[in-house]
PDB file of C-alpha atoms in Angstrom:
ATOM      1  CA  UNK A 892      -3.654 -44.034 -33.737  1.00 46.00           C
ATOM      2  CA  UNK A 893      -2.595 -43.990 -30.100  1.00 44.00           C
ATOM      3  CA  UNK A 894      -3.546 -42.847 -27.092  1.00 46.00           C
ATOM      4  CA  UNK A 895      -6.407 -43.256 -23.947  1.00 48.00           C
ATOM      5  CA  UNK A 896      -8.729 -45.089 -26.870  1.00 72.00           C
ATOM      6  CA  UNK A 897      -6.584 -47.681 -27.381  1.00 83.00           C
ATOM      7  CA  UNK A 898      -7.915 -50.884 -25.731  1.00 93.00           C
ATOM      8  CA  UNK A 899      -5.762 -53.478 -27.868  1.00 97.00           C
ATOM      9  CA  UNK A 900      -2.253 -53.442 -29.323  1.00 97.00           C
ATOM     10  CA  UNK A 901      -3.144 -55.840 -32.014  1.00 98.00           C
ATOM     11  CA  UNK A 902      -6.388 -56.895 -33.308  1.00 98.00           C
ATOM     12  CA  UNK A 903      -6.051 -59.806 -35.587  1.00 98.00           C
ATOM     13  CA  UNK A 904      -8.760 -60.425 -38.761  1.00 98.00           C
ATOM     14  CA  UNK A 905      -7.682 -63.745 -40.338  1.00 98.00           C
ATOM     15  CA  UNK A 906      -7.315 -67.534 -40.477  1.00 97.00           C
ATOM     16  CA  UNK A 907      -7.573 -69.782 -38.012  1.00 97.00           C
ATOM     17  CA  UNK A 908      -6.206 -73.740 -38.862  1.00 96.00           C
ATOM     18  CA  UNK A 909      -5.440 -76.833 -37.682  1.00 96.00           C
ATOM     19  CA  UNK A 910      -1.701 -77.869 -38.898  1.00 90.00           C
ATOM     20  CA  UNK A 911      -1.622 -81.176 -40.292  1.00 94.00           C
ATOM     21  CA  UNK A 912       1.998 -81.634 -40.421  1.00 91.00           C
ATOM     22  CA  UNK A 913       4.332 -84.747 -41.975  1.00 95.00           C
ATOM     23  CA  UNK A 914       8.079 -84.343 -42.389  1.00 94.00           C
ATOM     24  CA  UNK A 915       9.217 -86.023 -45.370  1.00 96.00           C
ATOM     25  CA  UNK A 916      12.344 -86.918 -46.522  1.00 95.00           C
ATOM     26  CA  UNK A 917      11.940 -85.087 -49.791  1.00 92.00           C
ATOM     27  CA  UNK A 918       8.542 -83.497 -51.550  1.00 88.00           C
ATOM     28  CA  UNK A 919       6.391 -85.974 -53.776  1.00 89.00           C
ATOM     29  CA  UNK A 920       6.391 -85.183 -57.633  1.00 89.00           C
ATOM     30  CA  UNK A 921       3.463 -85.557 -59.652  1.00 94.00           C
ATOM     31  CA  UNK A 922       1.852 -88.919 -59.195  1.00 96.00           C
ATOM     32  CA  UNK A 923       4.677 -90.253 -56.906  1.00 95.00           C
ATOM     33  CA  UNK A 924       4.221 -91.558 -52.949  1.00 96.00           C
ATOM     34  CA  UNK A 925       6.311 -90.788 -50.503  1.00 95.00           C
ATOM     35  CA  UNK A 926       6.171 -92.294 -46.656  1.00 97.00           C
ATOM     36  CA  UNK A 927       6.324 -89.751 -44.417  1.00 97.00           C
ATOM     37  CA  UNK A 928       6.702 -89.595 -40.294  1.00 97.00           C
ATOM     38  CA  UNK A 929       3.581 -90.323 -37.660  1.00 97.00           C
ATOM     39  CA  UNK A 930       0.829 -87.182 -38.367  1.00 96.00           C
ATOM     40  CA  UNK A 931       1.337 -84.112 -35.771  1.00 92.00           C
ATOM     41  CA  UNK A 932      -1.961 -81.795 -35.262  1.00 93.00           C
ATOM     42  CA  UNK A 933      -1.184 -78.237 -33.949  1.00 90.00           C
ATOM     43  CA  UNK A 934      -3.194 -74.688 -33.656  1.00 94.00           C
ATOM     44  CA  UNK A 935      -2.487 -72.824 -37.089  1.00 92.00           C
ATOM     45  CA  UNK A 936      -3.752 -70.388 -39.350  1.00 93.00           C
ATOM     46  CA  UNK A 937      -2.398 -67.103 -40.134  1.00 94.00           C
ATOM     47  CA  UNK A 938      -4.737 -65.427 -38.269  1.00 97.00           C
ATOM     48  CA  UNK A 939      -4.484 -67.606 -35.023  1.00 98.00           C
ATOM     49  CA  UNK A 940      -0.684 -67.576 -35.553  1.00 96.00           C
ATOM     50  CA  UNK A 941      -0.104 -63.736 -35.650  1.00 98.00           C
ATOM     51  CA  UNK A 942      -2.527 -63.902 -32.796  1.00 98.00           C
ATOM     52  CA  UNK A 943      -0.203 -65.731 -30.607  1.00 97.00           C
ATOM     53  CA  UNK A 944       2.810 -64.907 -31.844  1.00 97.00           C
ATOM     54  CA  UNK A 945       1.956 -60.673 -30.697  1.00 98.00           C
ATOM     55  CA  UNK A 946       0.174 -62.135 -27.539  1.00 98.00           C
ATOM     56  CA  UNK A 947       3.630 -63.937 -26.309  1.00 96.00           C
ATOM     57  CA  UNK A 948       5.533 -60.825 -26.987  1.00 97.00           C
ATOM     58  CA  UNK A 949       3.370 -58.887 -24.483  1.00 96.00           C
ATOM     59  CA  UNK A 950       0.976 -57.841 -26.942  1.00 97.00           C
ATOM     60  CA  UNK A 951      -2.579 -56.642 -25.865  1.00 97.00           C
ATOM     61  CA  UNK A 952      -4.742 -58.749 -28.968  1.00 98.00           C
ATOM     62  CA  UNK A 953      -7.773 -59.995 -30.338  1.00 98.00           C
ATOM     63  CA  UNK A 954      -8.706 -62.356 -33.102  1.00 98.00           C
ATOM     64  CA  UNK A 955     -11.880 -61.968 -35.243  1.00 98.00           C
ATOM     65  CA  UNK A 956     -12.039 -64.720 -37.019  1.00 98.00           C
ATOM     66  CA  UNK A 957     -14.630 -68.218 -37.499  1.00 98.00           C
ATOM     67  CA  UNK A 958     -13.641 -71.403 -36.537  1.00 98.00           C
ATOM     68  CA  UNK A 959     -16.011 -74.732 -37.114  1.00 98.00           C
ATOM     69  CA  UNK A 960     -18.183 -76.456 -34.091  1.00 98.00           C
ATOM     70  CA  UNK A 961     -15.790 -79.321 -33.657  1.00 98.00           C
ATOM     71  CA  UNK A 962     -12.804 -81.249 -32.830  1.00 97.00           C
ATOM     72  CA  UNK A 963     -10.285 -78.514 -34.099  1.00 98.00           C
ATOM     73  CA  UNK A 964     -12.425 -75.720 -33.551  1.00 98.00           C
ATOM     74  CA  UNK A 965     -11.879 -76.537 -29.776  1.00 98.00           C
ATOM     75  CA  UNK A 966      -8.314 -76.989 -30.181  1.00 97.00           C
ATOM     76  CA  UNK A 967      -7.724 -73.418 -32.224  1.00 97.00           C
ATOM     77  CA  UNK A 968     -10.033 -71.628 -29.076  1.00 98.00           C
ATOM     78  CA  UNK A 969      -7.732 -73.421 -26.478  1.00 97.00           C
ATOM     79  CA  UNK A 970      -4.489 -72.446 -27.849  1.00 96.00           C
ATOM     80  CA  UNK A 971      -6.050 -68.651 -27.760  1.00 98.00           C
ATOM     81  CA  UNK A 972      -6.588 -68.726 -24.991  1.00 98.00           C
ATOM     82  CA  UNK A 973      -3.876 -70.256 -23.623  1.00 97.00           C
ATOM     83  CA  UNK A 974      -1.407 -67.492 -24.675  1.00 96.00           C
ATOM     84  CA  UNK A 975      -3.575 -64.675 -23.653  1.00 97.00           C
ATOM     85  CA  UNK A 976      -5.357 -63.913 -27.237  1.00 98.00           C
ATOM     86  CA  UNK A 977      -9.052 -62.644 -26.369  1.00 98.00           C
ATOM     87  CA  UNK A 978     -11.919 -64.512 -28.539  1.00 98.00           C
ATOM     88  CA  UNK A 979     -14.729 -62.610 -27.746  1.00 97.00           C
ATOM     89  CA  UNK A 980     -14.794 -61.992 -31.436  1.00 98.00           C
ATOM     90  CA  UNK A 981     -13.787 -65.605 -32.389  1.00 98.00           C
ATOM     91  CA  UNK A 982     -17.690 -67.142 -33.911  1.00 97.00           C
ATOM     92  CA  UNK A 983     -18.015 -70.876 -34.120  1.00 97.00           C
ATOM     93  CA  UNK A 984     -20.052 -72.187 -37.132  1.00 94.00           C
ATOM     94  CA  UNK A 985     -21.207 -72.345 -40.705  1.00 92.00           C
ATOM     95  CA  UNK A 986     -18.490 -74.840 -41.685  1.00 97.00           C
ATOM     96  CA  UNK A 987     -15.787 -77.116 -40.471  1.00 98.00           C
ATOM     97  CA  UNK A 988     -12.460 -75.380 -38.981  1.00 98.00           C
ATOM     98  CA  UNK A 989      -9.867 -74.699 -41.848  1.00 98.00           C
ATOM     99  CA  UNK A 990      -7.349 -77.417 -41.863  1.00 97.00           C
ATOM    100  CA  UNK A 991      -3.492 -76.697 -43.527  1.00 90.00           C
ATOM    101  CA  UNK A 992      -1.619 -80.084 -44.983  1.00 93.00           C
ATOM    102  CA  UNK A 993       2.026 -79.271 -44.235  1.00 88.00           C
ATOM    103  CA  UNK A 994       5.075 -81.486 -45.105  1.00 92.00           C
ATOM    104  CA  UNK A 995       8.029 -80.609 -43.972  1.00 88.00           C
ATOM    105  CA  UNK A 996      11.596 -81.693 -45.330  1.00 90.00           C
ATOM    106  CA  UNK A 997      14.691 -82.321 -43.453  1.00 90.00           C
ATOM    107  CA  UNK A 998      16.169 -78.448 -44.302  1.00 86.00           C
ATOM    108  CA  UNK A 999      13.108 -77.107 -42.762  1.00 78.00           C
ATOM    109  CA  UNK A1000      11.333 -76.022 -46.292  1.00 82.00           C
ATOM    110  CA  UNK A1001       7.506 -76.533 -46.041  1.00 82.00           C
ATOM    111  CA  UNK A1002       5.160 -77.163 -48.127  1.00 86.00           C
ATOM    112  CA  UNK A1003       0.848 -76.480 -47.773  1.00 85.00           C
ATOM    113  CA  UNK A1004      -2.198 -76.751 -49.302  1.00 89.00           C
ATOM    114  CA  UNK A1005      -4.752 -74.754 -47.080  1.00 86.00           C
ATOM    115  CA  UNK A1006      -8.813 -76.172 -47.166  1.00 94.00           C
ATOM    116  CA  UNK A1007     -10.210 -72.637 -45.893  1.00 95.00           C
ATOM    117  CA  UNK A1008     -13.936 -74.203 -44.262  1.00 98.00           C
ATOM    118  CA  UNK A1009     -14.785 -71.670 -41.703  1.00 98.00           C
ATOM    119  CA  UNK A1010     -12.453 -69.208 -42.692  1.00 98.00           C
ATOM    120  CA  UNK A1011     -14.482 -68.683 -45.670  1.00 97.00           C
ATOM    121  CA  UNK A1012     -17.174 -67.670 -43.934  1.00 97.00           C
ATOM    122  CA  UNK A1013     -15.945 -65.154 -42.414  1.00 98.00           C
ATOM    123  CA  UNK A1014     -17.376 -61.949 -43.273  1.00 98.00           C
ATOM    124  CA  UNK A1015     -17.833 -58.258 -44.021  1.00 98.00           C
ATOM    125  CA  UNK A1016     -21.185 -58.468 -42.093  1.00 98.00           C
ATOM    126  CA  UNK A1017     -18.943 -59.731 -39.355  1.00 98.00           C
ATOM    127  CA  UNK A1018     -16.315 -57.240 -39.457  1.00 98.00           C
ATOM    128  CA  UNK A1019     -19.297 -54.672 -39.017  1.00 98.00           C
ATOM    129  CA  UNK A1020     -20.233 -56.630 -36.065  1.00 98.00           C
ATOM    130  CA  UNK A1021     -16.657 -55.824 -34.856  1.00 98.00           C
ATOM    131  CA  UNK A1022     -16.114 -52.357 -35.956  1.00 98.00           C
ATOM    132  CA  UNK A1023     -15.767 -51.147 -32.290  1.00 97.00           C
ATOM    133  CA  UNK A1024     -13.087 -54.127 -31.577  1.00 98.00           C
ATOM    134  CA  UNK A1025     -11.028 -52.752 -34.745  1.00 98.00           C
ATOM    135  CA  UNK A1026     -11.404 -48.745 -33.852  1.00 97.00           C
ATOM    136  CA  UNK A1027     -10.223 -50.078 -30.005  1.00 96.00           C
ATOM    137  CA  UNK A1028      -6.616 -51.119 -31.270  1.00 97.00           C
ATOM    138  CA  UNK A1029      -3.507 -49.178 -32.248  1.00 97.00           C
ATOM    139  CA  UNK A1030      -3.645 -51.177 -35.281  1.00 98.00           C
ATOM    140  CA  UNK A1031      -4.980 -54.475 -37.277  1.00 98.00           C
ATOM    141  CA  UNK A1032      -3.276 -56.940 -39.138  1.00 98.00           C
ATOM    142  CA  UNK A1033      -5.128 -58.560 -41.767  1.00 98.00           C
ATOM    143  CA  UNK A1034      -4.702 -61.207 -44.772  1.00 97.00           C
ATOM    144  CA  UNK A1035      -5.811 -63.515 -47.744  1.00 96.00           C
ATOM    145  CA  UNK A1036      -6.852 -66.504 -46.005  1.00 95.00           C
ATOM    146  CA  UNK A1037     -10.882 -64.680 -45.534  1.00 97.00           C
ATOM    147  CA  UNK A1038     -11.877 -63.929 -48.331  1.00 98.00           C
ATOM    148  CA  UNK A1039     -11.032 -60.349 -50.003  1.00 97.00           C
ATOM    149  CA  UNK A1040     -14.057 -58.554 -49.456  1.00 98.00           C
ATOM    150  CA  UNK A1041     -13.945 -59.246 -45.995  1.00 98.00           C
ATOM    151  CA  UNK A1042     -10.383 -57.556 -46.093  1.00 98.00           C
ATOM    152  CA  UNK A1043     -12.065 -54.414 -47.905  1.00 98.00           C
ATOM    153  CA  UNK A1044     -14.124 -53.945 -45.327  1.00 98.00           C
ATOM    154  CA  UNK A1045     -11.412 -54.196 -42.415  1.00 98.00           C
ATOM    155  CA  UNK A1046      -9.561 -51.834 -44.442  1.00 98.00           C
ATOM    156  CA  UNK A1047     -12.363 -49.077 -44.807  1.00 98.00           C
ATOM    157  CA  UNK A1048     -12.781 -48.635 -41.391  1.00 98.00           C
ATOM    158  CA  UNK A1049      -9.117 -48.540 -40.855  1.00 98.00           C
ATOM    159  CA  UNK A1050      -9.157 -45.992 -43.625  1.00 97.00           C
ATOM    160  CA  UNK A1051     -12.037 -43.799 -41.597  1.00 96.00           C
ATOM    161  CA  UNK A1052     -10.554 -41.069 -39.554  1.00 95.00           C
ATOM    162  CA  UNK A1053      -9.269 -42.149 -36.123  1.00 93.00           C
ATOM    163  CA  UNK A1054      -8.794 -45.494 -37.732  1.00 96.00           C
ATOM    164  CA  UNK A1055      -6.463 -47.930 -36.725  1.00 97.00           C
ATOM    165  CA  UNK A1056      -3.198 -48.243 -38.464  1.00 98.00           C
ATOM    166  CA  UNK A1057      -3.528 -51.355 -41.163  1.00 98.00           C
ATOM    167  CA  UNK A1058      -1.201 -54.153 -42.034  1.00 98.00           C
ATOM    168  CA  UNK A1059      -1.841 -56.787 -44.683  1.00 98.00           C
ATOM    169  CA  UNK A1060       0.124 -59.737 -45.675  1.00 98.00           C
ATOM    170  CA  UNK A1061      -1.478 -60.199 -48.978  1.00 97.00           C
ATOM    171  CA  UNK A1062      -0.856 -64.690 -48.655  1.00 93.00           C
ATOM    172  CA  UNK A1063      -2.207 -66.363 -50.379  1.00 91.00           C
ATOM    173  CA  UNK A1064      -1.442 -63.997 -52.821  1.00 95.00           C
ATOM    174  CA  UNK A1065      -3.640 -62.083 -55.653  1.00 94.00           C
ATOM    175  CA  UNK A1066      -4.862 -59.338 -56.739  1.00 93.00           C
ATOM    176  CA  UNK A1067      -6.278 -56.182 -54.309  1.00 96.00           C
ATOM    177  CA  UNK A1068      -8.592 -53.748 -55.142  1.00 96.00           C
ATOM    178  CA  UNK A1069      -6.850 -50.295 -55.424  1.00 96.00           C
ATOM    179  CA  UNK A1070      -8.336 -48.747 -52.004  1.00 97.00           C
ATOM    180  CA  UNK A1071      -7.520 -51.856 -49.867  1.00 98.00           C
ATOM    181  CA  UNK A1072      -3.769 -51.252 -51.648  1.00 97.00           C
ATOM    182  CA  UNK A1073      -4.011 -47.970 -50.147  1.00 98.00           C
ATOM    183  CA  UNK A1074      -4.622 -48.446 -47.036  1.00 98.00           C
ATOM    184  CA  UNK A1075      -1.549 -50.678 -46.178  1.00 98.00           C
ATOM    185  CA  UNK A1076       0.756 -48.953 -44.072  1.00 98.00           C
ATOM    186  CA  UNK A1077       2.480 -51.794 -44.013  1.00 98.00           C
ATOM    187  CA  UNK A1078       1.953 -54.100 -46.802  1.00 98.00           C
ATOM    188  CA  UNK A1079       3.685 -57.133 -45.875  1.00 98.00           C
ATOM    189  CA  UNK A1080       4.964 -59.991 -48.116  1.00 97.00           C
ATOM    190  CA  UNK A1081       7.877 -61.864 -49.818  1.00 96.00           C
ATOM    191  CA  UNK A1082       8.969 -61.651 -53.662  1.00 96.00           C
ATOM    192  CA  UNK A1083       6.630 -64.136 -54.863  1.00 95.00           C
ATOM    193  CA  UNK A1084       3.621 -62.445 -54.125  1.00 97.00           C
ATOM    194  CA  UNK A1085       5.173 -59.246 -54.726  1.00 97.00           C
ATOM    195  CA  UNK A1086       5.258 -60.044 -58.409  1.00 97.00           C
ATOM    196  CA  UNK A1087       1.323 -61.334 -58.109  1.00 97.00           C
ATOM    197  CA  UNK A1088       0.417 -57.482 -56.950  1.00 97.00           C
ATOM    198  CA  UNK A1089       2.386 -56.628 -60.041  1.00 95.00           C
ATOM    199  CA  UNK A1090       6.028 -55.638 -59.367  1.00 96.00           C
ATOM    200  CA  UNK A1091       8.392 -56.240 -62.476  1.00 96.00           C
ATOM    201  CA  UNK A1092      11.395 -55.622 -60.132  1.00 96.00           C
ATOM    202  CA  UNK A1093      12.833 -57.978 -57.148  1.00 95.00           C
ATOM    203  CA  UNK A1094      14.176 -57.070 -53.418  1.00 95.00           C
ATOM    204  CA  UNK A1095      14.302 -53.056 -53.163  1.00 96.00           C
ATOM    205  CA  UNK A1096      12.810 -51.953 -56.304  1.00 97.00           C
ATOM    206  CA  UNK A1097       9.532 -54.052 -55.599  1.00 97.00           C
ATOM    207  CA  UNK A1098       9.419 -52.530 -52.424  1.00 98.00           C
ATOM    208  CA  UNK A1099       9.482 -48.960 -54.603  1.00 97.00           C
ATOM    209  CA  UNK A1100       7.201 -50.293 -57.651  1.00 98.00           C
ATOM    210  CA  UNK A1101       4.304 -51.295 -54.684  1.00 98.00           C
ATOM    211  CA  UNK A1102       4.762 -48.167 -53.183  1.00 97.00           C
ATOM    212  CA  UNK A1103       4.329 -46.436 -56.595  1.00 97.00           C
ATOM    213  CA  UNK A1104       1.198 -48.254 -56.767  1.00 96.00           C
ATOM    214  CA  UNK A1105      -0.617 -46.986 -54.081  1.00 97.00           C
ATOM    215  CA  UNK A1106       0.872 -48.885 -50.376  1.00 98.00           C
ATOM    216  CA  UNK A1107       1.645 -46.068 -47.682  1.00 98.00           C
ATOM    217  CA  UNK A1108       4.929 -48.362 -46.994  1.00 98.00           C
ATOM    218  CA  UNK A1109       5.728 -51.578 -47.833  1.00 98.00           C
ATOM    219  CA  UNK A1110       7.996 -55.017 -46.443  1.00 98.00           C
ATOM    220  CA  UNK A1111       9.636 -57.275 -48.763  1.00 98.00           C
ATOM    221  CA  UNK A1112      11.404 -60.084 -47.024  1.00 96.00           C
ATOM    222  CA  UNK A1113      14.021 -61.731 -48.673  1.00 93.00           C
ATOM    223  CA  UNK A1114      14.365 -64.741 -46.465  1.00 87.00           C
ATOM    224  CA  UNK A1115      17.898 -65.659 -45.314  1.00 86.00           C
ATOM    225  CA  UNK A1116      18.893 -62.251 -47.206  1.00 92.00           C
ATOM    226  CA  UNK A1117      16.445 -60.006 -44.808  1.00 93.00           C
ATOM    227  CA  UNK A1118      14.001 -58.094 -45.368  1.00 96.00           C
ATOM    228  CA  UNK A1119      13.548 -54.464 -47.654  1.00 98.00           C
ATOM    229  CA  UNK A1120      11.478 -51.685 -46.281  1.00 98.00           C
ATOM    230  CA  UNK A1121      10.013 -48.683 -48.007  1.00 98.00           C
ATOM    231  CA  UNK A1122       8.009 -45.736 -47.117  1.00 97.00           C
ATOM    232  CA  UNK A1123       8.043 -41.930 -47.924  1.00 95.00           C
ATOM    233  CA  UNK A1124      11.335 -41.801 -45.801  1.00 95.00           C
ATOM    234  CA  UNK A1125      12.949 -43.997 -48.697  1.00 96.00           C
ATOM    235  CA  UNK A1126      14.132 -47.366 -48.349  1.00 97.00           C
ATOM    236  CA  UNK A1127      16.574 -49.690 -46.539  1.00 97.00           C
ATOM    237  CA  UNK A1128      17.806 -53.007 -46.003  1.00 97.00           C
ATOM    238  CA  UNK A1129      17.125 -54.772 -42.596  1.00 97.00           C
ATOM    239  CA  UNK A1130      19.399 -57.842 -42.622  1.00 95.00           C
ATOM    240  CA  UNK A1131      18.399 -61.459 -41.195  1.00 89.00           C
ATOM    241  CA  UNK A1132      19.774 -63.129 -38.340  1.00 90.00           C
ATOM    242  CA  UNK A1133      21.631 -65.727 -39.058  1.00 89.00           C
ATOM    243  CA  UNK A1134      20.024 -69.256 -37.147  1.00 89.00           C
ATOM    244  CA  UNK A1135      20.279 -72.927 -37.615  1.00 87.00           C
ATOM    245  CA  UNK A1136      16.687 -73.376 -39.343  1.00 85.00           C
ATOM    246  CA  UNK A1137      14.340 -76.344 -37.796  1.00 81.00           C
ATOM    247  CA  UNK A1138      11.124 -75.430 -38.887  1.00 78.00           C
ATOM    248  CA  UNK A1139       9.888 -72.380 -40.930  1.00 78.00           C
ATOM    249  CA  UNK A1140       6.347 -73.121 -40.494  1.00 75.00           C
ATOM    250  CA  UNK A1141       4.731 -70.393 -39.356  1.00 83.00           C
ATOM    251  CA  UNK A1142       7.979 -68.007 -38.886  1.00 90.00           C
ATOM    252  CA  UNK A1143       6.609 -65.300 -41.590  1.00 92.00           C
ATOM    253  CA  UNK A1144       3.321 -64.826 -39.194  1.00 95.00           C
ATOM    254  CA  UNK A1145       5.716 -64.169 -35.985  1.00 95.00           C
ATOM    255  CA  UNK A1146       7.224 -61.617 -38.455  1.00 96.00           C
ATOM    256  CA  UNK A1147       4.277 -60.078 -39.355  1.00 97.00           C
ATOM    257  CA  UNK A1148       2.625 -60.175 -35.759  1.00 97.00           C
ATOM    258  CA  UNK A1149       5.673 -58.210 -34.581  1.00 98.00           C
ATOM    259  CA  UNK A1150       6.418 -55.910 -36.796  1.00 98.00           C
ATOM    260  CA  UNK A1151       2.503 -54.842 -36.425  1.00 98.00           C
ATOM    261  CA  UNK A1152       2.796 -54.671 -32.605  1.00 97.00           C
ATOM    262  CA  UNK A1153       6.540 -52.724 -32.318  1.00 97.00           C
ATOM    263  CA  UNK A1154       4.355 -50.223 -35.296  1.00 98.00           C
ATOM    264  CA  UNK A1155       1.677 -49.755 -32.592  1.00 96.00           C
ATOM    265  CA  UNK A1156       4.397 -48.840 -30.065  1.00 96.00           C
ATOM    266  CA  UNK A1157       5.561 -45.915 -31.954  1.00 97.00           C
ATOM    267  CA  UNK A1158       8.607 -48.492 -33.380  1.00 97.00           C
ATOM    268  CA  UNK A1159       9.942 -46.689 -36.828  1.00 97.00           C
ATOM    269  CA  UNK A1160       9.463 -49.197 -39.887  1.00 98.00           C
ATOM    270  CA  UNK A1161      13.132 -50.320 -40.198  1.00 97.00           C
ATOM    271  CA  UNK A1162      13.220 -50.805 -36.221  1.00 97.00           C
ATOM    272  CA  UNK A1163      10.177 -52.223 -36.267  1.00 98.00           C
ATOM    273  CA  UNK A1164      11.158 -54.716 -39.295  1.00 98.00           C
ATOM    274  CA  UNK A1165      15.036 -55.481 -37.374  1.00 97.00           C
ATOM    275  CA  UNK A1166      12.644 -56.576 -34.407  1.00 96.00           C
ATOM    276  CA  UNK A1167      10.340 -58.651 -36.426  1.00 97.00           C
ATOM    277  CA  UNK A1168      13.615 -60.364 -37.892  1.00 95.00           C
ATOM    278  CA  UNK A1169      14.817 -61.013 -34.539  1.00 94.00           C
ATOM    279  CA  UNK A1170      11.142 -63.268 -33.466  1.00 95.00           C
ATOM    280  CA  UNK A1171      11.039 -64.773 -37.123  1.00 92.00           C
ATOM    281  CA  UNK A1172      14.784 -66.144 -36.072  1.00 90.00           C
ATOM    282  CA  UNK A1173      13.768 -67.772 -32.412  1.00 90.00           C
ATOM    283  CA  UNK A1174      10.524 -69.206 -34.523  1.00 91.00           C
ATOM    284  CA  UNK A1175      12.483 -70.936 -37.138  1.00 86.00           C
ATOM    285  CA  UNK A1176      14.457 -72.778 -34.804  1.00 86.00           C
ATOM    286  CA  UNK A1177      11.813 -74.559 -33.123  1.00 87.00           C
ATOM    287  CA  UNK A1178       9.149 -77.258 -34.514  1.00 77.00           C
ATOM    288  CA  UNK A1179       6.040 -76.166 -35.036  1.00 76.00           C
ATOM    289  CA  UNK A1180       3.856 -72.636 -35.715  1.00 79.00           C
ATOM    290  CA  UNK A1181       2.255 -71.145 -32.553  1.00 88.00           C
ATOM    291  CA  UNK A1182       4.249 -73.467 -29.747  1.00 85.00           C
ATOM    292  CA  UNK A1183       7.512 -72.115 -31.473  1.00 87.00           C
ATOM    293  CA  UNK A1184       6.739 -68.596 -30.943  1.00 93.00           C
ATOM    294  CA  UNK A1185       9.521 -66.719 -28.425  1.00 88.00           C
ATOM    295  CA  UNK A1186       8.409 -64.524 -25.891  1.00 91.00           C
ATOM    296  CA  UNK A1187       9.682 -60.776 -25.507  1.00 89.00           C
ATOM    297  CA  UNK A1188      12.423 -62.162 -22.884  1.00 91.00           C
ATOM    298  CA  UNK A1189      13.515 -65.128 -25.349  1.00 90.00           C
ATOM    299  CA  UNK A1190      13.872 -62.627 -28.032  1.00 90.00           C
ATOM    300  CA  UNK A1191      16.226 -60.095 -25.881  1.00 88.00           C
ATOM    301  CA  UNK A1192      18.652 -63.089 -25.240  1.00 85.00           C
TER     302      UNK A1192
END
């Protein structure tokens, strides 16, 4: 979809967080304590991050999402806003913001356990609410921090003629019903949850198997190796760029976010994806989710 309806690049249906972030000097095992460094509390969410990560790029976008009346609820809204995000669509209520406990170790691996609160009460009655938000974009971006029905419904009225283009990053991963499958134009995701959505194969031919099984085009990225991308065109490899990692908190969302937005722009999927490869770079190399998110300027230098 394109043209004089579009109102929005990017309209985001997902997560918003607050980060709760320790670096560690190595992971805990089973019943074990670790000390970790002073506690750092910054905007997150998959949602919120894609969000941001589009609007810094130049990116026209929205969130609908549900955030809790309260401390971190006020924190998520600010950061929005900050970068440009509009929250018209952004309710407040029903449950305490979603909060993400991150440790980080020194090679920049991360590990999270996500409490959803709000986030879980987000739903299809309010993507109805915000049907004309989601037909007003060139496309949405959507994932598996609401819960799944909530992500049928965003992807039946993408589905609807005139629709908006759909892209899903099925995390945390599990199992879609067939039409939301088919409705993906991208799906979006790395080999781990590829194998959840059942592919047997790795890299390329779970890129083909997902395609087989009902995507209009699918992503696979292969972390430091790149990224795989398939659609009826056939497939190719888009390779990484090659950084000095920091932080990969949050790096898969700037991925996602631009890849969605350089789709909206008329951006083929392999350009699109050697884009989105370029901002997941610039994030990694930074601390943090949303505050290490390049602008389009940082990621042409």
């Amino acid at each position: 979809m394109s043209g004089a309806g579009v109102t929005h690049d990017l309209v985001v249906v997902g997560s918003a967080n607050a980060d709760l972030v320790v670096g560690v000097e190595r992971r805990p095992g089973a019943g074990e304590t670790v000390l970790g460094s002073d506690l750092a509390v910054h905007p997150g969410g998959k949602g919120a991050n894609q969000a941001v990560a589009a609007a810094r790029l130049g990116a026209r976008t929205a969130l609908v999402g549900r955030v809790g009346d309260d401390a971190h609820g006020r924190l998520l809204t600010a950061s929005l806003t900050d970068a440009g995000v509009d929250t018209a669509a952004l309710r407040v209520g029903g449950a305490p913001t979603g909060v993400a406990l991150i440790t980080v170790d020194p090679s920049g691996d991360n590990s999270i356990v996500v409490s959803p609160g709000a986030n879980s009460r987000l739903t299809p009655e309010d993507v109805r609410a915000s049907a004309d938000l989601l037909r007003s974009a060139a496309v949405v971006s959507t994932l598996l921090e609401v819960p799944v029905e909530t992500v049928a419904e965003v992807a039946r009225i993408a589905a609807a003629p005139g629709g908006p283009r759909l892209v899903l990053n099925p995390s945390p991963p599990r199992e879609l019903p067939r039409e939301v499958l088919a409705a993906c134009d991208p799906l979006v995701l790395n080999e781990h949850e590829a194998r959840v959505l059942g592919a047997t194969a790795a890299g390329r031919g779970a890129a083909e198997e997902l395609l087989r099984l009902g995507a209009r085009s699918v992503v696979v990225t292969l972390g430091a190796d790149g990224a795989v991308v398939a659609d009826a065109s056939g497939t190719a490899h888009v390779p990484s760029v090659k950084v000095d990692a920091v932080d990969t908190t949050g790096a898969g969302d700037a991925f996602t976010a631009a890849l969605a937005w350089r789709l909206g722009a008329g951006a083929a999927l392999r350009e699109a994806a050697a884009y989105a490869a370029r901002v997941g770079a610039v994030a990694v190399t930074r601390a943090g989710a949303q505050e290490s998110y390049p602008t389009a300027a940082e990621v042409s230098a």
